Amino acid sequence: MARLNINGKFLDVDVEEDTPLLWVIRDHVGLTGTKYGCGVGQCGACTLHVDGVATRSCALPVSAVTADQKIVTIEGLGADKPHPVQEVWAELDVAQCGYCQVGMIMAVSSLLAQNAKPSEDDIRSEISNICRCGTYPRVLAGVQLAAQRMAANKG
């Protein structure tokens, strides 16, 4: 039995301790926004936040997460109102097929929480998610615009 704090709610899930967090989130909790891509933590489609840090959930066993740690999925990121990254993604049509974009949004929102003014090099090194459609120029533009809007909203 694992006790998890997912999107601000404590949940008990009866799973084996080596079950990847991705499958706990999707199959046992029913939050299907987080996607399966590669299964080895490389593509980033499964990215969510653990204590604010972008984390690849497909390769993370549920036993590695404690009830003290806060897990946020895409459903929790914009629960009250869309996150600025979500707004910019829609405005700029960043997604093409959209499959990888949940992971991208989670990675970008984590980056911007830690680095309010990332350089282009910061963005390219920190956002390592794979997009088969090749929307990287729109991702880069989206990160930059979201950073500007978030900075403007703080001041």
Coordinates of N, CA and C in Angstrom, one line a residue:
M1 N 0.9 -1.2 0.0 CA 0.0 0.0 0.0 C 0.9 1.2 0.0
A2 N 0.6 2.1 -0.9 CA 1.4 3.4 -1.0 C 0.4 4.6 -0.7
R3 N 0.9 5.5 0.1 CA 0.2 6.7 0.4 C 0.8 7.9 -0.4
L4 N 0.1 8.5 -1.2 CA 0.6 9.5 -2.1 C -0.2 10.8 -2.0
N5 N 0.5 11.9 -2.2 CA -0.2 13.3 -2.2 C -0.2 13.7 -3.7
I6 N -1.3 13.5 -4.3 CA -1.5 13.8 -5.7 C -2.4 15.0 -5.9
N7 N -1.9 16.0 -6.5 CA -2.7 17.2 -6.7 C -3.4 17.7 -5.5
G8 N -2.7 17.6 -4.3 CA -3.2 18.1 -3.1 C -4.1 17.2 -2.3
K9 N -4.3 16.0 -2.8 CA -5.2 15.0 -2.1 C -4.4 13.8 -1.8
F10 N -4.5 13.3 -0.5 CA -3.9 12.1 -0.1 C -4.7 10.9 -0.6
L11 N -4.0 10.0 -1.2 CA -4.6 8.8 -1.7 C -3.8 7.6 -1.3
D12 N -4.5 6.5 -1.0 CA -3.9 5.2 -0.7 C -4.1 4.3 -1.9
V13 N -3.1 3.8 -2.4 CA -3.2 2.9 -3.6 C -2.5 1.5 -3.2
D14 N -3.2 0.5 -3.6 CA -2.7 -0.9 -3.3 C -2.0 -1.4 -4.5
V15 N -0.7 -1.2 -4.6 CA 0.1 -1.6 -5.7 C 1.5 -2.2 -5.2
E16 N 2.1 -2.9 -6.1 CA 3.4 -3.4 -5.7 C 4.4 -2.2 -5.7
E17 N 5.4 -2.3 -4.8 CA 6.3 -1.2 -4.6 C 7.2 -0.8 -5.8
D18 N 7.3 -1.8 -6.8 CA 8.1 -1.5 -8.0 C 7.2 -1.0 -9.1
T19 N 5.9 -0.8 -8.9 CA 5.1 -0.3 -10.0 C 5.5 1.2 -10.3
P20 N 5.7 1.4 -11.6 CA 6.1 2.8 -12.0 C 5.0 3.8 -11.6
L21 N 5.4 5.0 -11.1 CA 4.4 6.0 -10.7 C 3.5 6.3 -11.9
L22 N 3.9 6.3 -13.1 CA 3.0 6.6 -14.2 C 1.8 5.7 -14.2
W23 N 2.0 4.4 -14.0 CA 0.9 3.4 -14.0 C 0.0 3.6 -12.8
V24 N 0.6 4.0 -11.7 CA -0.2 4.2 -10.5 C -1.2 5.4 -10.8
I25 N -0.6 6.5 -11.4 CA -1.3 7.7 -11.7 C -2.5 7.4 -12.7
R26 N -2.1 6.7 -13.8 CA -3.1 6.5 -14.8 C -4.1 5.4 -14.5
D27 N -3.6 4.2 -14.1 CA -4.4 3.0 -13.9 C -5.1 2.9 -12.6
H28 N -4.5 3.4 -11.5 CA -5.1 3.2 -10.2 C -5.8 4.5 -9.7
V29 N -5.3 5.7 -10.1 CA -5.9 6.9 -9.7 C -6.8 7.5 -10.7
G30 N -6.6 7.1 -12.0 CA -7.5 7.5 -13.1 C -7.2 8.8 -13.7
L31 N -6.0 9.4 -13.5 CA -5.6 10.6 -14.1 C -4.8 10.3 -15.4
T32 N -5.4 10.4 -16.5 CA -4.8 9.9 -17.8 C -4.1 11.0 -18.6
G33 N -4.0 12.2 -18.0 CA -3.3 13.3 -18.8 C -1.8 13.0 -18.9
T34 N -1.2 12.4 -18.0 CA 0.2 12.0 -18.0 C 0.3 10.8 -19.0
K35 N 1.2 10.9 -20.0 CA 1.2 9.9 -21.1 C 2.4 8.9 -21.0
Y36 N 2.2 7.8 -21.5 CA 3.3 6.8 -21.7 C 3.9 7.0 -23.1
G37 N 5.2 7.1 -23.1 CA 5.9 7.3 -24.3 C 6.9 6.1 -24.6
C38 N 8.0 6.2 -23.8 CA 9.1 5.2 -24.1 C 9.2 4.1 -23.0
G39 N 8.8 4.5 -21.8 CA 9.0 3.5 -20.7 C 10.3 3.5 -20.0
V40 N 11.3 4.3 -20.5 CA 12.6 4.3 -19.9 C 13.1 5.7 -19.5
G41 N 12.2 6.6 -19.4 CA 12.5 7.9 -18.9 C 13.3 8.8 -19.9
Q42 N 13.2 8.5 -21.1 CA 14.0 9.3 -22.1 C 13.1 10.4 -22.8
C43 N 11.9 10.0 -23.2 CA 11.1 10.9 -24.1 C 10.4 12.1 -23.3
G44 N 10.1 11.9 -22.1 CA 9.4 12.9 -21.3 C 7.9 13.0 -21.4
A45 N 7.3 12.2 -22.1 CA 5.8 12.3 -22.2 C 5.2 12.0 -20.9
C46 N 5.8 11.4 -20.0 CA 5.3 11.0 -18.7 C 5.7 12.0 -17.6
T47 N 6.2 13.2 -18.0 CA 6.7 14.1 -17.0 C 5.6 14.7 -16.1
L48 N 5.8 14.7 -14.8 CA 5.0 15.4 -13.8 C 5.9 16.0 -12.8
H49 N 5.3 16.6 -11.8 CA 6.2 17.3 -10.8 C 6.2 16.5 -9.5
V50 N 7.3 16.3 -8.9 CA 7.4 15.8 -7.6 C 8.2 16.9 -6.8
D51 N 7.5 17.5 -5.8 CA 8.0 18.6 -5.1 C 8.5 19.7 -6.0
G52 N 7.8 20.0 -7.1 CA 8.1 21.0 -8.0 C 9.1 20.7 -9.1
V53 N 9.7 19.6 -9.0 CA 10.8 19.2 -9.9 C 10.2 18.3 -11.0
A54 N 10.4 18.7 -12.3 CA 10.0 17.8 -13.4 C 10.6 16.4 -13.3
T55 N 9.7 15.4 -13.3 CA 10.2 14.0 -13.0 C 9.5 13.1 -14.0
R56 N 10.3 12.2 -14.6 CA 9.9 11.2 -15.6 C 9.3 10.1 -14.7
S57 N 8.0 9.9 -14.8 CA 7.3 9.0 -13.9 C 7.2 7.5 -14.4
C58 N 7.6 7.3 -15.7 CA 7.6 5.9 -16.2 C 8.6 5.0 -15.6
A59 N 9.7 5.6 -15.2 CA 10.9 4.9 -14.7 C 11.0 5.0 -13.2
L60 N 10.1 5.7 -12.5 CA 10.2 6.0 -11.1 C 9.2 5.0 -10.3
P61 N 9.8 4.1 -9.5 CA 8.9 3.2 -8.8 C 8.1 4.0 -7.7
V62 N 6.9 3.6 -7.5 CA 6.1 4.3 -6.5 C 6.7 4.3 -5.1
S63 N 7.5 3.3 -4.8 CA 8.2 3.2 -3.5 C 9.2 4.3 -3.3
A64 N 9.6 5.0 -4.4 CA 10.6 6.1 -4.3 C 9.9 7.4 -3.9
V65 N 8.6 7.5 -3.8 CA 7.9 8.7 -3.5 C 7.2 8.5 -2.2
T66 N 7.4 9.5 -1.3 CA 6.8 9.4 0.0 C 5.5 10.2 0.1
A67 N 4.7 10.0 1.1 CA 3.5 10.8 1.3 C 3.8 12.3 1.6
D68 N 5.0 12.6 2.0 CA 5.4 14.0 2.3 C 5.7 14.7 1.0
Q69 N 5.9 14.0 -0.1 CA 6.2 14.7 -1.4 C 5.0 15.0 -2.1
K70 N 5.0 16.1 -2.8 CA 3.8 16.6 -3.5 C 3.9 16.3 -5.0
I71 N 3.0 15.4 -5.5 CA 3.0 15.1 -6.9 C 1.9 16.0 -7.5
V72 N 2.3 16.6 -8.6 CA 1.4 17.4 -9.4 C 1.4 16.9 -10.8
T73 N 0.2 16.5 -11.3 CA 0.0 16.1 -12.7 C -0.5 17.3 -13.5
I74 N -0.7 17.1 -14.8 CA -1.2 18.1 -15.7 C -2.6 18.5 -15.2
E75 N -3.4 17.6 -14.6 CA -4.7 17.9 -14.1 C -4.7 18.8 -12.9
G76 N -3.6 18.8 -12.2 CA -3.4 19.6 -11.0 C -2.8 20.9 -11.3
L77 N -2.0 21.0 -12.4 CA -1.3 22.2 -12.7 C -2.2 23.4 -13.0
G78 N -3.2 23.2 -13.7 CA -4.2 24.2 -14.1 C -5.5 24.0 -13.5
A79 N -5.6 23.5 -12.3 CA -6.8 23.1 -11.7 C -7.8 24.3 -11.4
D80 N -7.2 25.3 -10.9 CA -8.1 26.5 -10.6 C -8.3 27.4 -11.8
K81 N -7.2 27.6 -12.5 CA -7.2 28.4 -13.8 C -6.0 28.0 -14.5
P82 N -6.0 28.1 -15.9 CA -4.9 27.6 -16.6 C -3.6 28.3 -16.2
H83 N -2.5 27.4 -16.2 CA -1.2 27.9 -15.9 C -0.8 28.8 -17.0
P84 N 0.1 29.8 -16.8 CA 0.5 30.7 -17.9 C 1.1 29.9 -19.1
V85 N 1.8 28.8 -18.8 CA 2.4 28.0 -19.9 C 1.3 27.3 -20.7
Q86 N 0.2 26.8 -20.0 CA -0.9 26.3 -20.7 C -1.6 27.3 -21.6
E87 N -1.7 28.5 -21.1 CA -2.3 29.6 -21.9 C -1.5 29.9 -23.2
V88 N -0.2 30.0 -23.0 CA 0.7 30.4 -24.1 C 0.7 29.2 -25.1
W89 N 0.7 28.0 -24.6 CA 0.7 26.8 -25.5 C -0.5 26.9 -26.5
A90 N -1.6 27.2 -25.9 CA -2.9 27.3 -26.7 C -2.8 28.5 -27.7
E91 N -2.3 29.6 -27.2 CA -2.3 30.9 -27.9 C -1.3 30.7 -29.2
L92 N -0.2 30.1 -28.9 CA 0.8 29.9 -30.0 C 0.7 28.6 -30.8
D93 N -0.3 27.8 -30.5 CA -0.5 26.5 -31.2 C 0.8 25.7 -31.2
V94 N 1.4 25.6 -30.0 CA 2.7 25.0 -29.8 C 2.5 23.5 -30.2
A95 N 1.5 22.9 -29.8 CA 1.3 21.4 -30.1 C 0.9 21.2 -31.5
Q96 N 1.4 20.1 -32.1 CA 0.9 19.6 -33.4 C 0.0 18.4 -33.1
C97 N 0.6 17.3 -32.9 CA -0.3 16.1 -32.6 C -0.7 16.2 -31.1
G98 N 0.2 16.8 -30.3 CA -0.1 17.1 -28.9 C 0.2 16.0 -27.9
Y99 N 0.6 14.8 -28.4 CA 0.9 13.7 -27.5 C 2.0 14.0 -26.4
C100 N 3.0 14.6 -26.8 CA 4.1 14.9 -25.9 C 4.0 16.2 -25.1
Q101 N 3.0 17.0 -25.5 CA 2.9 18.3 -24.9 C 2.6 18.4 -23.5
V102 N 1.9 17.4 -22.9 CA 1.6 17.4 -21.5 C 3.0 17.4 -20.7
G103 N 3.8 16.5 -21.2 CA 5.2 16.4 -20.6 C 6.0 17.6 -20.8
M104 N 5.8 18.2 -22.0 CA 6.5 19.5 -22.2 C 6.0 20.6 -21.3
I105 N 4.7 20.7 -21.2 CA 4.2 21.7 -20.3 C 4.6 21.6 -18.9
M106 N 4.7 20.3 -18.4 CA 5.1 20.1 -17.0 C 6.6 20.4 -16.9
A107 N 7.4 20.0 -17.9 CA 8.8 20.4 -17.8 C 9.1 21.9 -17.8
V108 N 8.4 22.6 -18.7 CA 8.5 24.0 -18.8 C 8.0 24.7 -17.6
S109 N 6.9 24.3 -17.0 CA 6.4 25.0 -15.8 C 7.4 24.8 -14.7
S110 N 8.0 23.7 -14.6 CA 9.0 23.4 -13.5 C 10.2 24.3 -13.8
L111 N 10.7 24.3 -15.0 CA 11.8 25.2 -15.3 C 11.6 26.6 -14.9
L112 N 10.4 27.2 -15.3 CA 10.1 28.6 -15.0 C 9.9 28.9 -13.6
A113 N 9.5 27.9 -12.8 CA 9.4 28.0 -11.3 C 10.8 28.2 -10.7
Q114 N 11.8 27.5 -11.3 CA 13.1 27.5 -10.8 C 14.0 28.6 -11.4
N115 N 13.7 29.0 -12.6 CA 14.5 30.0 -13.4 C 13.5 30.9 -14.2
A116 N 13.2 32.0 -13.6 CA 12.2 32.9 -14.2 C 12.6 33.6 -15.5
K117 N 13.9 33.6 -15.8 CA 14.4 34.2 -17.0 C 15.4 33.3 -17.7
P118 N 15.0 32.1 -18.1 CA 15.9 31.2 -18.7 C 16.4 31.7 -20.1
S119 N 17.7 31.5 -20.3 CA 18.3 31.8 -21.6 C 17.9 30.7 -22.6
E120 N 18.1 31.0 -23.9 CA 17.8 30.0 -24.9 C 18.6 28.7 -24.6
D121 N 19.9 28.8 -24.2 CA 20.7 27.7 -23.8 C 20.1 26.9 -22.6
D122 N 19.6 27.7 -21.6 CA 19.0 27.1 -20.4 C 17.8 26.2 -20.9
I123 N 17.0 26.8 -21.8 CA 15.8 26.1 -22.3 C 16.2 24.8 -23.0
R124 N 17.1 25.0 -23.9 CA 17.5 23.8 -24.7 C 18.1 22.7 -23.9
S125 N 18.8 23.1 -22.8 CA 19.5 22.0 -22.0 C 18.5 21.4 -21.0
E126 N 17.5 22.2 -20.5 CA 16.6 21.7 -19.4 C 15.4 21.0 -20.0
I127 N 14.9 21.4 -21.2 CA 13.7 20.8 -21.8 C 14.2 19.8 -22.8
S128 N 14.4 18.6 -22.3 CA 15.0 17.5 -23.1 C 13.9 16.5 -23.6
N129 N 12.6 16.9 -23.5 CA 11.5 16.1 -24.0 C 11.6 15.9 -25.5
I130 N 11.2 14.8 -26.0 CA 11.2 14.5 -27.4 C 9.8 14.8 -28.0
C131 N 9.8 15.5 -29.1 CA 8.6 15.8 -29.9 C 8.8 15.2 -31.3
R132 N 8.0 14.2 -31.6 CA 8.1 13.6 -32.9 C 7.7 14.5 -34.0
C133 N 6.8 15.5 -33.7 CA 6.4 16.4 -34.7 C 7.3 17.6 -35.0
G134 N 8.3 17.7 -34.1 CA 9.4 18.7 -34.3 C 8.9 20.1 -34.0
T135 N 8.1 20.4 -33.0 CA 7.5 21.7 -32.7 C 8.5 22.5 -31.9
Y136 N 9.8 22.1 -31.8 CA 10.7 22.8 -31.0 C 10.8 24.3 -31.1
P137 N 10.8 24.9 -32.3 CA 10.8 26.4 -32.4 C 9.6 27.0 -31.7
R138 N 8.4 26.3 -31.8 CA 7.2 26.9 -31.1 C 7.3 26.6 -29.6
V139 N 8.0 25.6 -29.2 CA 8.2 25.3 -27.7 C 9.1 26.4 -27.2
L140 N 10.2 26.7 -27.9 CA 11.1 27.7 -27.5 C 10.4 29.1 -27.4
A141 N 9.6 29.4 -28.4 CA 8.9 30.7 -28.3 C 7.9 30.7 -27.2
G142 N 7.2 29.6 -26.9 CA 6.3 29.5 -25.9 C 6.9 29.6 -24.5
V143 N 8.1 29.1 -24.3 CA 8.8 29.2 -23.0 C 9.1 30.7 -22.8
Q144 N 9.7 31.3 -23.8 CA 10.1 32.7 -23.7 C 8.9 33.6 -23.4
L145 N 7.7 33.4 -24.1 CA 6.6 34.2 -23.9 C 6.0 34.0 -22.5
A146 N 5.9 32.7 -22.1 CA 5.4 32.4 -20.7 C 6.3 33.0 -19.7
A147 N 7.6 33.0 -19.9 CA 8.5 33.6 -18.9 C 8.2 35.1 -18.8
Q148 N 8.0 35.8 -19.9 CA 7.8 37.2 -19.9 C 6.4 37.5 -19.2
R149 N 5.4 36.7 -19.5 CA 4.1 37.0 -18.9 C 4.1 36.7 -17.4
M150 N 4.8 35.7 -17.0 CA 4.9 35.3 -15.6 C 5.7 36.4 -14.8
A151 N 6.8 37.0 -15.4 CA 7.5 38.1 -14.8 C 6.7 39.3 -14.7
A152 N 5.9 39.6 -15.8 CA 5.0 40.8 -15.7 C 3.9 40.7 -14.7
N153 N 3.4 39.5 -14.4 CA 2.4 39.3 -13.4 C 2.9 39.4 -12.0
K154 N 4.2 39.1 -11.8 CA 4.8 39.3 -10.5 C 5.1 40.7 -10.1
G155 N 5.3 41.5 -11.1 CA 5.7 42.9 -10.9 C 4.6 43.8 -10.9

